[in-house]
Amino acid sequence: MRIEVDLDKCTGHGICETIAEDVFGVDDDGSVRIHGHQRPEADRTRIQQAVTQCPAAALSLVED
């Protein structure tokens, strides 16, 4: 699985970082960065929670 972020939609709320700080980070300019786009299956639940709770719908989880 792979995580994608639409930086045009991201508003920097940081909810994703709160849910999974080892996966997501928010830069000083408010844009989200992903620590390794390919993630192990063990991270699925937290990533899916971050995708679902993103108020800007900027995150997506893509199956490889």
PDB file of C-alpha atoms in Angstrom:
ATOM      1  CA  MET A   1       0.000   0.000   0.000  1.00  0.00           C
ATOM      2  CA  ARG A   2       1.072   3.547  -0.703  1.00  0.00           C
ATOM      3  CA  ILE A   3       0.023   6.889   0.775  1.00  0.00           C
ATOM      4  CA  GLU A   4      -0.599   9.902  -1.429  1.00  0.00           C
ATOM      5  CA  VAL A   5      -1.230  13.500  -0.440  1.00  0.00           C
ATOM      6  CA  ASP A   6      -2.817  16.220  -2.560  1.00  0.00           C
ATOM      7  CA  LEU A   7      -0.840  19.273  -1.486  1.00  0.00           C
ATOM      8  CA  ASP A   8      -3.357  21.555  -3.207  1.00  0.00           C
ATOM      9  CA  LYS A   9      -6.013  20.318  -0.762  1.00  0.00           C
ATOM     10  CA  CYS A  10      -3.868  20.007   2.389  1.00  0.00           C
ATOM     11  CA  THR A  11      -4.562  22.788   4.889  1.00  0.00           C
ATOM     12  CA  GLY A  12      -2.071  21.674   7.547  1.00  0.00           C
ATOM     13  CA  HIS A  13      -4.484  20.756  10.342  1.00  0.00           C
ATOM     14  CA  GLY A  14      -2.024  18.078  11.514  1.00  0.00           C
ATOM     15  CA  ILE A  15      -4.635  15.493  12.450  1.00  0.00           C
ATOM     16  CA  CYS A  16      -2.732  12.888  10.433  1.00  0.00           C
ATOM     17  CA  GLU A  17       0.439  13.642  12.395  1.00  0.00           C
ATOM     18  CA  THR A  18      -1.446  13.286  15.681  1.00  0.00           C
ATOM     19  CA  ILE A  19      -2.779   9.878  14.638  1.00  0.00           C
ATOM     20  CA  ALA A  20       0.494   8.505  13.229  1.00  0.00           C
ATOM     21  CA  GLU A  21       3.477  10.756  13.891  1.00  0.00           C
ATOM     22  CA  ASP A  22       5.902   8.130  12.573  1.00  0.00           C
ATOM     23  CA  VAL A  23       4.095   8.215   9.209  1.00  0.00           C
ATOM     24  CA  PHE A  24       3.094  11.887   8.788  1.00  0.00           C
ATOM     25  CA  GLY A  25       4.679  15.214   9.624  1.00  0.00           C
ATOM     26  CA  VAL A  26       3.600  18.820   9.104  1.00  0.00           C
ATOM     27  CA  ASP A  27       6.229  21.246   7.848  1.00  0.00           C
ATOM     28  CA  ASP A  28       6.557  24.845   9.014  1.00  0.00           C
ATOM     29  CA  ASP A  29       4.621  25.994   5.944  1.00  0.00           C
ATOM     30  CA  GLY A  30       1.690  23.776   6.973  1.00  0.00           C
ATOM     31  CA  SER A  31       2.073  21.120   4.288  1.00  0.00           C
ATOM     32  CA  VAL A  32       2.078  17.457   5.207  1.00  0.00           C
ATOM     33  CA  ARG A  33       5.030  15.220   4.441  1.00  0.00           C
ATOM     34  CA  ILE A  34       5.018  11.460   4.457  1.00  0.00           C
ATOM     35  CA  HIS A  35       7.859   9.473   5.980  1.00  0.00           C
ATOM     36  CA  GLY A  36       8.188   6.741   3.351  1.00  0.00           C
ATOM     37  CA  HIS A  37       5.300   6.490   0.919  1.00  0.00           C
ATOM     38  CA  GLN A  38       5.353   2.676   0.964  1.00  0.00           C
ATOM     39  CA  ARG A  39       4.163   1.429   4.354  1.00  0.00           C
ATOM     40  CA  PRO A  40       3.894  -2.025   5.914  1.00  0.00           C
ATOM     41  CA  GLU A  41       0.530  -3.699   6.384  1.00  0.00           C
ATOM     42  CA  ALA A  42       0.883  -3.227  10.164  1.00  0.00           C
ATOM     43  CA  ASP A  43       0.356   0.543   9.672  1.00  0.00           C
ATOM     44  CA  ARG A  44      -2.923   0.160   7.752  1.00  0.00           C
ATOM     45  CA  THR A  45      -5.358   0.872  10.604  1.00  0.00           C
ATOM     46  CA  ARG A  46      -3.691   4.129  11.675  1.00  0.00           C
ATOM     47  CA  ILE A  47      -3.194   5.302   8.099  1.00  0.00           C
ATOM     48  CA  GLN A  48      -6.812   4.576   7.199  1.00  0.00           C
ATOM     49  CA  GLN A  49      -7.904   6.503  10.298  1.00  0.00           C
ATOM     50  CA  ALA A  50      -5.781   9.491   9.212  1.00  0.00           C
ATOM     51  CA  VAL A  51      -7.201   9.339   5.669  1.00  0.00           C
ATOM     52  CA  THR A  52     -10.760   9.196   6.995  1.00  0.00           C
ATOM     53  CA  GLN A  53     -10.293  12.026   9.509  1.00  0.00           C
ATOM     54  CA  CYS A  54      -8.485  14.454   7.198  1.00  0.00           C
ATOM     55  CA  PRO A  55     -10.872  17.458   7.069  1.00  0.00           C
ATOM     56  CA  ALA A  56      -9.516  18.518   3.666  1.00  0.00           C
ATOM     57  CA  ALA A  57      -9.711  15.011   2.131  1.00  0.00           C
ATOM     58  CA  ALA A  58      -6.090  15.463   1.055  1.00  0.00           C
ATOM     59  CA  LEU A  59      -4.896  11.941   1.877  1.00  0.00           C
ATOM     60  CA  SER A  60      -5.481   8.697   0.047  1.00  0.00           C
ATOM     61  CA  LEU A  61      -4.393   5.115   0.501  1.00  0.00           C
ATOM     62  CA  VAL A  62      -3.520   3.338  -2.744  1.00  0.00           C
ATOM     63  CA  GLU A  63      -3.242  -0.427  -3.046  1.00  0.00           C
ATOM     64  CA  ASP A  64      -0.221  -1.621  -5.023  1.00  0.00           C
TER      65      ASP A  64
END
